[in-house]
């Protein structure tokens, strides 16, 4: 798995498209409310999941605690990691906007969202084989 993060509108999507010009499937939380299941991608080789922070935000409406959100996202990512490992030609790319920097939100829900995203990103980063941060279109490889 390759995890790509960075600020909003900092060129993450463009950078990924340049790095992986043949993308079989692109699932964006900005376009769809649903995180697609790996079974629907059985014949694909490259899958991009974009907008993880949006999926985490939607889980706030379903789950009661940040730990439950973290666990649910870990299950979703695990399913995709199993999809990737089933074929050595497959590649999973996860893109998530970093919302954990800056001023702490006033609203409790927004603070929970920010915290949950930070924890989910820690989990993704730990499991990623590769990780890049994109700021202003420039990549910095962290892992």
C-alpha positions as a Markdown table, in Angstrom:
| # | Residue | x | y | z |
|---|---|---|---|---|
| 1 | Unk | 0.0 | 0.0 | 0.0 |
| 2 | Unk | 1.1 | 3.5 | -0.8 |
| 3 | Unk | -0.3 | 6.2 | 1.5 |
| 4 | Unk | -0.3 | 9.8 | 0.1 |
| 5 | Unk | -1.2 | 12.7 | 2.3 |
| 6 | Unk | -0.8 | 16.5 | 2.5 |
| 7 | Unk | -2.8 | 19.6 | 2.6 |
| 8 | Unk | -6.1 | 20.3 | 0.8 |
| 9 | Unk | -5.6 | 21.4 | -2.8 |
| 10 | Unk | -1.8 | 20.7 | -2.6 |
| 11 | Unk | -1.6 | 18.4 | -5.7 |
| 12 | Unk | -2.1 | 15.0 | -4.2 |
| 13 | Unk | -4.4 | 13.8 | -7.0 |
| 14 | Unk | -2.2 | 15.1 | -9.8 |
| 15 | Unk | 0.9 | 13.6 | -8.2 |
| 16 | Unk | -0.7 | 10.2 | -7.9 |
| 17 | Unk | -1.9 | 10.3 | -11.5 |
| 18 | Unk | 1.7 | 11.1 | -12.6 |
| 19 | Unk | 3.1 | 8.3 | -10.5 |
| 20 | Unk | 0.5 | 5.7 | -11.5 |
| 21 | Unk | -0.6 | 6.7 | -15.0 |
| 22 | Unk | -2.6 | 3.5 | -15.5 |
| 23 | Unk | -5.2 | 3.6 | -12.8 |
| 24 | Unk | -7.7 | 0.8 | -13.0 |
| 25 | Unk | -10.1 | 2.2 | -10.4 |
| 26 | Unk | -10.4 | 5.5 | -8.6 |
| 27 | Unk | -12.9 | 5.6 | -5.6 |
| 28 | Unk | -13.2 | 9.1 | -4.3 |
| 29 | Unk | -15.1 | 10.1 | -1.2 |
| 30 | Unk | -15.6 | 13.5 | -2.8 |
| 31 | Unk | -17.8 | 11.8 | -5.5 |
| 32 | Unk | -19.3 | 8.9 | -3.7 |
| 33 | Unk | -20.6 | 8.4 | -0.1 |
| 34 | Unk | -19.7 | 4.7 | -0.2 |
| 35 | Unk | -16.3 | 3.1 | 0.2 |
| 36 | Unk | -16.4 | 0.4 | -2.4 |
| 37 | Unk | -15.8 | -3.2 | -1.4 |
| 38 | Unk | -12.7 | -5.0 | -2.7 |
| 39 | Unk | -14.8 | -7.7 | -4.3 |
| 40 | Unk | -16.0 | -5.2 | -6.9 |
| 41 | Unk | -12.3 | -4.7 | -7.9 |
| 42 | Unk | -11.4 | -8.4 | -8.4 |
| 43 | Unk | -10.0 | -7.9 | -11.9 |
| 44 | Unk | -8.2 | -4.6 | -11.3 |
| 45 | Unk | -4.5 | -4.1 | -10.7 |
| 46 | Unk | -4.4 | -0.5 | -9.4 |
| 47 | Unk | -6.9 | 1.0 | -7.0 |
| 48 | Unk | -6.9 | 4.5 | -5.6 |
| 49 | Unk | -9.0 | 5.3 | -2.5 |
| 50 | Unk | -9.2 | 9.1 | -2.2 |
| 51 | Unk | -10.6 | 11.2 | 0.6 |
| 52 | Unk | -10.2 | 9.0 | 3.6 |
| 53 | Unk | -10.9 | 11.9 | 5.9 |
| 54 | Unk | -14.4 | 12.2 | 4.3 |
| 55 | Unk | -15.2 | 8.5 | 5.0 |
| 56 | Unk | -14.0 | 9.0 | 8.6 |
| 57 | Unk | -16.3 | 12.1 | 8.9 |
| 58 | Unk | -19.3 | 10.1 | 7.7 |
| 59 | Unk | -18.6 | 7.4 | 10.2 |
| 60 | Unk | -19.0 | 10.0 | 13.0 |
| 61 | Unk | -22.7 | 9.9 | 12.2 |
| 62 | Unk | -22.8 | 6.1 | 12.6 |
| 63 | Unk | -20.3 | 5.3 | 15.4 |
| 64 | Unk | -20.4 | 6.7 | 18.9 |
| 65 | Unk | -16.7 | 6.8 | 19.8 |
| 66 | Unk | -13.4 | 7.6 | 18.0 |
| 67 | Unk | -12.1 | 4.1 | 18.8 |
| 68 | Unk | -15.1 | 2.6 | 17.1 |
| 69 | Unk | -14.4 | 4.7 | 14.0 |
| 70 | Unk | -10.8 | 3.7 | 14.1 |
| 71 | Unk | -11.7 | 0.0 | 14.3 |
| 72 | Unk | -14.2 | 0.3 | 11.4 |
| 73 | Unk | -11.7 | 2.0 | 9.2 |
| 74 | Unk | -9.0 | -0.6 | 10.1 |
| 75 | Unk | -11.4 | -3.3 | 9.0 |
| 76 | Unk | -12.1 | -1.5 | 5.7 |
| 77 | Unk | -8.3 | -1.0 | 5.1 |
| 78 | Unk | -7.6 | -4.6 | 6.0 |
| 79 | Unk | -10.0 | -5.8 | 3.4 |
| 80 | Unk | -8.3 | -3.8 | 0.8 |
| 81 | Unk | -4.8 | -5.0 | 2.0 |
| 82 | Unk | -6.0 | -8.5 | 1.5 |
| 83 | Unk | -7.2 | -7.6 | -2.0 |
| 84 | Unk | -3.7 | -6.2 | -2.7 |
| 85 | Unk | -1.8 | -9.2 | -1.3 |
| 86 | Unk | -3.9 | -11.7 | -3.3 |
| 87 | Unk | -2.0 | -10.7 | -6.4 |
| 88 | Unk | 1.6 | -9.4 | -6.4 |
| 89 | Unk | 0.7 | -7.2 | -9.4 |
| 90 | Unk | -1.9 | -5.3 | -7.5 |
| 91 | Unk | -1.3 | -1.9 | -5.9 |
| 92 | Unk | -3.4 | 0.0 | -3.4 |
| 93 | Unk | -3.0 | 3.8 | -3.2 |
| 94 | Unk | -4.7 | 5.7 | -0.4 |
| 95 | Unk | -5.0 | 9.5 | -0.5 |
| 96 | Unk | -6.0 | 11.4 | 2.6 |
| 97 | Unk | -6.0 | 15.2 | 3.2 |
| 98 | Unk | -4.3 | 16.2 | 6.4 |
| 99 | Unk | -6.9 | 18.0 | 8.5 |
| 100 | Unk | -4.9 | 17.6 | 11.8 |
| 101 | Unk | -2.9 | 20.8 | 11.6 |
| 102 | Unk | -3.9 | 24.3 | 12.5 |
| 103 | Unk | -6.4 | 25.7 | 14.9 |
| 104 | Unk | -8.3 | 23.2 | 17.0 |
| 105 | Unk | -12.0 | 23.3 | 16.0 |
| 106 | Unk | -14.5 | 24.8 | 18.4 |
| 107 | Unk | -17.3 | 22.3 | 17.7 |
| 108 | Unk | -17.0 | 19.0 | 19.5 |
| 109 | Unk | -17.9 | 17.0 | 16.4 |
| 110 | Unk | -15.2 | 18.7 | 14.4 |
| 111 | Unk | -12.6 | 18.0 | 17.1 |
| 112 | Unk | -13.6 | 14.3 | 17.2 |
| 113 | Unk | -13.4 | 14.2 | 13.4 |
| 114 | Unk | -9.9 | 15.7 | 13.5 |
| 115 | Unk | -8.8 | 13.3 | 16.2 |
| 116 | Unk | -10.3 | 10.2 | 14.5 |
| 117 | Unk | -8.6 | 11.2 | 11.2 |
| 118 | Unk | -5.2 | 11.5 | 13.0 |
| 119 | Unk | -5.6 | 8.1 | 14.5 |
| 120 | Unk | -6.7 | 6.5 | 11.3 |
| 121 | Unk | -3.8 | 8.0 | 9.4 |
| 122 | Unk | -1.4 | 6.7 | 12.0 |
| 123 | Unk | -2.8 | 3.2 | 11.4 |
| 124 | Unk | -2.6 | 3.6 | 7.7 |
| 125 | Unk | 1.0 | 4.9 | 7.8 |
| 126 | Unk | 2.0 | 2.1 | 10.0 |
| 127 | Unk | 0.8 | -0.5 | 7.5 |
| 128 | Unk | 1.9 | 1.3 | 4.4 |
| 129 | Unk | 4.9 | 0.1 | 2.5 |
| 130 | Unk | 5.4 | 3.6 | 1.1 |
| 131 | Unk | 4.3 | 7.0 | 2.2 |
| 132 | Unk | 4.6 | 10.4 | 0.7 |
| 133 | Unk | 3.5 | 13.9 | 1.8 |
| 134 | Unk | 2.6 | 16.3 | -0.9 |
| 135 | Unk | 2.8 | 20.1 | -0.2 |
| 136 | Unk | 2.4 | 22.6 | -3.0 |
| 137 | Unk | 2.8 | 19.8 | -5.6 |
| 138 | Unk | 6.2 | 18.7 | -4.2 |
| 139 | Unk | 6.5 | 15.2 | -2.8 |
| 140 | Unk | 8.5 | 14.2 | 0.3 |
| 141 | Unk | 8.9 | 10.5 | 0.8 |
| 142 | Unk | 8.6 | 9.6 | 4.5 |
| 143 | Unk | 8.6 | 5.8 | 4.1 |
